[in-house]
mmCIF file of C-alpha atoms in Angstrom:
data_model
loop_
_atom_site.group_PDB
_atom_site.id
_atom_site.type_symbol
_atom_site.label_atom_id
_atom_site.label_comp_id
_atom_site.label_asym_id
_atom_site.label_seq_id
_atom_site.Cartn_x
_atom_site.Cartn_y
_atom_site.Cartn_z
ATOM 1 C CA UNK A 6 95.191 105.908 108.655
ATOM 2 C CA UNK A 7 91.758 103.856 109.079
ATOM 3 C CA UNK A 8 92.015 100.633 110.205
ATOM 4 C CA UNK A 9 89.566 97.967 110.358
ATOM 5 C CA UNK A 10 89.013 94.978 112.840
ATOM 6 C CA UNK A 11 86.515 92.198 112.361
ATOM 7 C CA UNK A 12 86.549 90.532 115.671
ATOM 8 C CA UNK A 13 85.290 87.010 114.465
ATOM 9 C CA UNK A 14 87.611 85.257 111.511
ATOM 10 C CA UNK A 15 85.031 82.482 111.608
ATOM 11 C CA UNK A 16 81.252 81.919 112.818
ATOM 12 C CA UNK A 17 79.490 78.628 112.701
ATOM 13 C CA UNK A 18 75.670 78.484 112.822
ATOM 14 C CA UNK A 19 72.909 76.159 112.568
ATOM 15 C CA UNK A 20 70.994 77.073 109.390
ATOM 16 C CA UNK A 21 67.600 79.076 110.129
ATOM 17 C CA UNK A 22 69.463 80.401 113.190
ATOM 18 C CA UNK A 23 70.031 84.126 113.471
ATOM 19 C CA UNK A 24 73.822 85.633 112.811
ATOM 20 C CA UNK A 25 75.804 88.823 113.491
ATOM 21 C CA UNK A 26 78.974 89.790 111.994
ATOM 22 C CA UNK A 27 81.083 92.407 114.175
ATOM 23 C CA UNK A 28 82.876 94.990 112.081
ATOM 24 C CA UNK A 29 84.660 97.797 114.064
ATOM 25 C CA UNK A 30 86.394 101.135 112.524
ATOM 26 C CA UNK A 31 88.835 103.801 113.759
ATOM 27 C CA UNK A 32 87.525 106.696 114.205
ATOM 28 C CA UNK A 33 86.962 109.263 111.958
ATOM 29 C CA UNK A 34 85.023 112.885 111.007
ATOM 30 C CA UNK A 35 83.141 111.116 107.430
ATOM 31 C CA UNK A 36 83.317 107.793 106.558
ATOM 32 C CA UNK A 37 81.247 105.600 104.177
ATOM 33 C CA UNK A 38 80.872 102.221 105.246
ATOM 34 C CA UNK A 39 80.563 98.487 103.271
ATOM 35 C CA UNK A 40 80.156 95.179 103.661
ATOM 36 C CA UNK A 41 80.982 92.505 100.568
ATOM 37 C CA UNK A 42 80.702 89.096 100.504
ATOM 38 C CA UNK A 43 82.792 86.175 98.532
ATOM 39 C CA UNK A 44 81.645 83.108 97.763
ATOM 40 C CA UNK A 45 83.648 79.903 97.351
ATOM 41 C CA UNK A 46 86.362 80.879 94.286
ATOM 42 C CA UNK A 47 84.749 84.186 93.267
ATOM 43 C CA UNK A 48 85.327 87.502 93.708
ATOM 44 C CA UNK A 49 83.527 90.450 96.343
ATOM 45 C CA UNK A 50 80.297 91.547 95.732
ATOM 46 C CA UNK A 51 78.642 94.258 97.459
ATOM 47 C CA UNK A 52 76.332 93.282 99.672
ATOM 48 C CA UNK A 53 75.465 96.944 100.937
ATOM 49 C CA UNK A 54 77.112 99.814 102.040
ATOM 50 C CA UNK A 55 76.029 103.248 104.067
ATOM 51 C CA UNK A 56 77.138 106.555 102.622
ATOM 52 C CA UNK A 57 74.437 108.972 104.646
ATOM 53 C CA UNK A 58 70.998 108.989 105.617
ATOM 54 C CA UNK A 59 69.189 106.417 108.135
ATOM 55 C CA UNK A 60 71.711 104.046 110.135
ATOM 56 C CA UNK A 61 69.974 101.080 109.226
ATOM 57 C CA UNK A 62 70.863 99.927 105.919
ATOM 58 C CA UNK A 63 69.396 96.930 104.170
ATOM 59 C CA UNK A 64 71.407 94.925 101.654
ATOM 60 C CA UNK A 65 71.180 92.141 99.460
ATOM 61 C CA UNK A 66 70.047 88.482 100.363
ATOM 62 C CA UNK A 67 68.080 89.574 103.584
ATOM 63 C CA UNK A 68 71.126 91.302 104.925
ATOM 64 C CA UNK A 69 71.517 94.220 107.164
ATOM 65 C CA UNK A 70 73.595 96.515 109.203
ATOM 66 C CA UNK A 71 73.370 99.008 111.268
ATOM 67 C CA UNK A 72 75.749 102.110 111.483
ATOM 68 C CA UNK A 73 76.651 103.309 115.006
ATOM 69 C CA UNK A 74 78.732 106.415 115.133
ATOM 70 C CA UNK A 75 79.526 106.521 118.653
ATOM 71 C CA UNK A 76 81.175 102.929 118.863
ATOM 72 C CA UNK A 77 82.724 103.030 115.528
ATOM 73 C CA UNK A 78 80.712 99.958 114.652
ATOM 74 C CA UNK A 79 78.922 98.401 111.506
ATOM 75 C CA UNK A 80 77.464 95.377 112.514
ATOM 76 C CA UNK A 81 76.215 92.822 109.562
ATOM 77 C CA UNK A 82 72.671 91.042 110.685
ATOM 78 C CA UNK A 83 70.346 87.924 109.244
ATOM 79 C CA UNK A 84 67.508 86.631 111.270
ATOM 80 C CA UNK A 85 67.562 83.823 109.534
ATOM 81 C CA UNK A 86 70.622 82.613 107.622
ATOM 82 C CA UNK A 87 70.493 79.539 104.725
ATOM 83 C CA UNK A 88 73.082 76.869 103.620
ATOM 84 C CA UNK A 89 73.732 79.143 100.624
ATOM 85 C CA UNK A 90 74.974 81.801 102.985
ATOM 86 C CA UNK A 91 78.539 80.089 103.927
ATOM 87 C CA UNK A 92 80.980 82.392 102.186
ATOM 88 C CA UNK A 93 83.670 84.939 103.507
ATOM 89 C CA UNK A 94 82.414 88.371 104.411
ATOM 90 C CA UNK A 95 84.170 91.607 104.384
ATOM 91 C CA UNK A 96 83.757 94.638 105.806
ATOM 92 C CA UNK A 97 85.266 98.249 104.217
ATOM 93 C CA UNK A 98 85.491 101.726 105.218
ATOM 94 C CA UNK A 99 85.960 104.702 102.932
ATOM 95 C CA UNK A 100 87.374 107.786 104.831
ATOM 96 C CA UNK A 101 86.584 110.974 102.719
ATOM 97 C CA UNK A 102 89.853 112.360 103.960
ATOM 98 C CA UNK A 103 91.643 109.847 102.571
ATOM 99 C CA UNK A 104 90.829 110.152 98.934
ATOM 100 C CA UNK A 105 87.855 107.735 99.305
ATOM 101 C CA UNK A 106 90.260 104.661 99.322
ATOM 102 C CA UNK A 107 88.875 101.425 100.891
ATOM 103 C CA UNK A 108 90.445 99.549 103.746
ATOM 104 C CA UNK A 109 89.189 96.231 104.299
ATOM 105 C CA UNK A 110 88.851 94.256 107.760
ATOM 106 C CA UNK A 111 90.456 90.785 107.631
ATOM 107 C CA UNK A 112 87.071 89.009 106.996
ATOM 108 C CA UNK A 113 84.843 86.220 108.623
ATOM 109 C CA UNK A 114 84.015 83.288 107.413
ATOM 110 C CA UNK A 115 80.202 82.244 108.025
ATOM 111 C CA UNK A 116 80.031 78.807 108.103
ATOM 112 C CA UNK A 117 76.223 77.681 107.919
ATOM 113 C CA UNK A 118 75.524 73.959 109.375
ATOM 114 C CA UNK A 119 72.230 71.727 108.260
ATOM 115 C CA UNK B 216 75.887 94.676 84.407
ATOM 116 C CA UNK B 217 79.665 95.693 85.010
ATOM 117 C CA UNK B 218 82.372 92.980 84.452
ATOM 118 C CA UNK B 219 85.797 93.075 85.233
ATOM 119 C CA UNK B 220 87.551 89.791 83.634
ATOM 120 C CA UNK B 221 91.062 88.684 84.958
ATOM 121 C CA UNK B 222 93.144 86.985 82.250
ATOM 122 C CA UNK B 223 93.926 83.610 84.496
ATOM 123 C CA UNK B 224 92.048 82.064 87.192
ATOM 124 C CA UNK B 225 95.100 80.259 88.619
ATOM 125 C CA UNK B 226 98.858 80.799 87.909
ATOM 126 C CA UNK B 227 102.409 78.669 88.735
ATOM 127 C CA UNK B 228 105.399 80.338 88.372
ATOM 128 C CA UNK B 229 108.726 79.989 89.173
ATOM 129 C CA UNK B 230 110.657 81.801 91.429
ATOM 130 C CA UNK B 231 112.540 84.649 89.874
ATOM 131 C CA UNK B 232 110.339 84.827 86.847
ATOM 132 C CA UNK B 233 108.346 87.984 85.481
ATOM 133 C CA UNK B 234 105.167 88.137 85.800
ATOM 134 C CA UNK B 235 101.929 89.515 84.292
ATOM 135 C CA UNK B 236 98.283 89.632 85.247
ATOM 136 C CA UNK B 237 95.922 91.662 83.244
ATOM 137 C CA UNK B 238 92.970 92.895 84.282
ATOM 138 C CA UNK B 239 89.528 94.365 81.756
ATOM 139 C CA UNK B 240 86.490 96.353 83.052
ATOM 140 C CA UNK B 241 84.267 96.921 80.565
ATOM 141 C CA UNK B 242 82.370 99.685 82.125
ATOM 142 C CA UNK B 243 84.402 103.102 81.025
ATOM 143 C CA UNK B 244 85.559 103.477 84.823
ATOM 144 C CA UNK B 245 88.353 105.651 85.577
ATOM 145 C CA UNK B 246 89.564 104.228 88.627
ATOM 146 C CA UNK B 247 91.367 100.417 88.813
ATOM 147 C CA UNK B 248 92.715 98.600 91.697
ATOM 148 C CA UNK B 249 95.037 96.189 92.272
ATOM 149 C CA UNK B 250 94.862 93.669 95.773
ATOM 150 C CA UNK B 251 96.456 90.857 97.567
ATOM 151 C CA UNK B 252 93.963 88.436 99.543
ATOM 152 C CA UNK B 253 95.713 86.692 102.346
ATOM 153 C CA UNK B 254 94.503 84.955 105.362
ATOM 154 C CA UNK B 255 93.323 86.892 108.292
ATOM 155 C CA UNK B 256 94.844 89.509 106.576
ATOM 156 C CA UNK B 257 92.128 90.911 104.354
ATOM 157 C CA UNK B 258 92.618 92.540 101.074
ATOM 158 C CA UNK B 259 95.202 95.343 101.218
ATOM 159 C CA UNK B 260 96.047 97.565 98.160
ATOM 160 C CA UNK B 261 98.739 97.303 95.991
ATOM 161 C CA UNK B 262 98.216 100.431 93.851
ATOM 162 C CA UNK B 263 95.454 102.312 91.798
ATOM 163 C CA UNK B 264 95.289 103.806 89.152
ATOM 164 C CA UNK B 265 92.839 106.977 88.336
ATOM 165 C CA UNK B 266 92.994 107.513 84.514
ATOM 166 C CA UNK B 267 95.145 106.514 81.982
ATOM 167 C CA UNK B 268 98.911 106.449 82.226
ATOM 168 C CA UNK B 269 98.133 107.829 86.107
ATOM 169 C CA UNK B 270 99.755 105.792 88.984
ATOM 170 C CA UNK B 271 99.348 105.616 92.524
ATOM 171 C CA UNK B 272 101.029 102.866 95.258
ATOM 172 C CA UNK B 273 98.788 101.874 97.924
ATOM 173 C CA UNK B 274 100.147 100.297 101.177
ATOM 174 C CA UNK B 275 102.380 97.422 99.845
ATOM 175 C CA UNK B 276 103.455 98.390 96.365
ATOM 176 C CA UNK B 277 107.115 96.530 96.820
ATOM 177 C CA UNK B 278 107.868 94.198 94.396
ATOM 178 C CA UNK B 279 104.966 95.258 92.256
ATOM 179 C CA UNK B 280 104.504 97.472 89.214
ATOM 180 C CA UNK B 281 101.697 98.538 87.238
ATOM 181 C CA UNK B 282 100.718 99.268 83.581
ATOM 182 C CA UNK B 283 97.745 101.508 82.218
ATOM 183 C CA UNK B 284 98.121 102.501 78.873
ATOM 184 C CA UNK B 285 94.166 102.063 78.133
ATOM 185 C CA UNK B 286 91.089 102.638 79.827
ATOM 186 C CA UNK B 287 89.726 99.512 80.012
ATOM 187 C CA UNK B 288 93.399 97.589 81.782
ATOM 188 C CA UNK B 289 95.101 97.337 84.511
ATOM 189 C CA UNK B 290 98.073 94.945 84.578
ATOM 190 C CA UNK B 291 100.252 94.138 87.356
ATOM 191 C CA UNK B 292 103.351 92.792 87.309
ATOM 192 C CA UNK B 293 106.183 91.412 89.328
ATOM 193 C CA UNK B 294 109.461 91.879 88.067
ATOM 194 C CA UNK B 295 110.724 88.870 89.488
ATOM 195 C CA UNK B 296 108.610 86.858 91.350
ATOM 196 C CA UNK B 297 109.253 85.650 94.968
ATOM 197 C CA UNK B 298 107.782 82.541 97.175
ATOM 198 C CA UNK B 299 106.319 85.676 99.320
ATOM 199 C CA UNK B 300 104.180 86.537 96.731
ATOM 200 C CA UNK B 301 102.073 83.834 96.308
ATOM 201 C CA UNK B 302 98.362 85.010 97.176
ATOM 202 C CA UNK B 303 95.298 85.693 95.583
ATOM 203 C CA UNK B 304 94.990 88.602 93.582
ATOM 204 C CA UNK B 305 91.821 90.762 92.983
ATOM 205 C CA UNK B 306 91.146 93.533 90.325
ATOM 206 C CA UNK B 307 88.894 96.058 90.828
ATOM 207 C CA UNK B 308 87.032 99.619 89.138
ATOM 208 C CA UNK B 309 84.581 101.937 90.483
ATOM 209 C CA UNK B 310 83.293 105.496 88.947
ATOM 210 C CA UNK B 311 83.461 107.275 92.152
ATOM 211 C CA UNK B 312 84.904 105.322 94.713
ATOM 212 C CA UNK B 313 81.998 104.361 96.167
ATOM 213 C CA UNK B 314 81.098 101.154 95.101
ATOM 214 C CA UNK B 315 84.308 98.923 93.712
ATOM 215 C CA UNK B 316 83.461 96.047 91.348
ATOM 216 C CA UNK B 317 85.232 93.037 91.615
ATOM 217 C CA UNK B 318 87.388 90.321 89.126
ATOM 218 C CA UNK B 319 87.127 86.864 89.894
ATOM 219 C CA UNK B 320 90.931 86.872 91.117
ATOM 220 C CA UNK B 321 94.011 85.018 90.089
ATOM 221 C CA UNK B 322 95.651 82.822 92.277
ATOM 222 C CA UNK B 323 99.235 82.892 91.876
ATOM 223 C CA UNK B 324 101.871 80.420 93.454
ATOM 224 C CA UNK B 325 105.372 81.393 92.997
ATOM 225 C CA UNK B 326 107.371 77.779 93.567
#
């Protein structure tokens, strides 16, 4: 079964600073790769996800990650994050042999300081 | 734009009781999901469904069922409600499993 570690459950950061969120995966043949986001009392929404093609994917908001197959990894980036940012963030893995299912990580909360 | 509505944003309930949460997409997808959001703990899957009447459990069905009579909803329920349940719980549909679109949540505490 896929399994799914975020290795941060909470990141403070000075606004305008730059952020990474750390999202690794168990390893597996094909897997399609997500992260959401939920803001405060709402539900997930995609922020963007990697299904094939070039390893860096850009997302919504000035997001982006980058898929490395050889350490199971799919990093979430900002150069430059805003107040508006603070919100949980999750990241999901869909493993083709396993009916295309999601498993989620257990989230990180970005918590953006003025 | 897809929606998926869930029928209450928060919900008390006593322990013991039967309980119902509803979920509508209005987008004609075939495939609904039920989840529990804890702490640390993610979102893990309660059970899907992939077309009408069709049933699947996902890694912690127990103490959960789950009715799909019509396209469009999803309801969960718990036939008798325990303190152990209390969590937030998030509906969600997708076409093809790629991308899965996401209710607002009910937030259920069982007292």
């Amino acid at each position: 079964a896929q399994s799914v570690t975020q290795l941060d459950s909470q990141v403070p950061v000075f606004e305008e600073a730059p952020v990474e969120l750390r999202c690794n995966y168990s390893s597996s043949v094909s897997v399609y790769l997500f992260w959401y986001v939920q803001y405060p009392n709402q539900g997930l929404q995609l922020l963007l996800k990697y299904l094939s093609g070039s390893t860096l994917v850009k997302g919504i908001n000035g997001f982006e990650a980058e898929f490395n197959k050889s350490q199971t990894s799919f990093h979430l980036r900002k150069p430059s994050v805003h107040i508006s940012d603070t919100a949980e963030y999750f990241c999901a893995v869909s493993d083709a042999d396993a009916g295309n299912m999601l498993t989620f990580g257990g989230g990180t909360r970005l918590m953006v300081k003025p | 734009d897809v929606k998926v509505t869930q029928s209450s944003r928060y919900l008390v309930k006593r322990t013991g009781e039967k309980v119902f949460l509803e979920c509508v997409q209005d987008m004609d997808h075939e495939n609904m999901f039920w989840y529990r959001q804890d702490p640390g703990l993610g979102l893990r899957l309660i059970y899907f469904s992939y077309d009408v009447k069709m049933k699947e459990k996902g890694d912690i069905p127990e103490g959960y069922s789950v009715s799909r009579e019509k396209k469009e909803r999803f309801s969960l329920i718990l036939e008798s409600a325990s303190t152990n349940q209390t969590s937030m719980y998030l509906c969600a549909s997708t076409r093809d499993s790629y991308e899965q679109y996401f209710g607002p949540g009910t937030r259920l505490t069982v007292t």
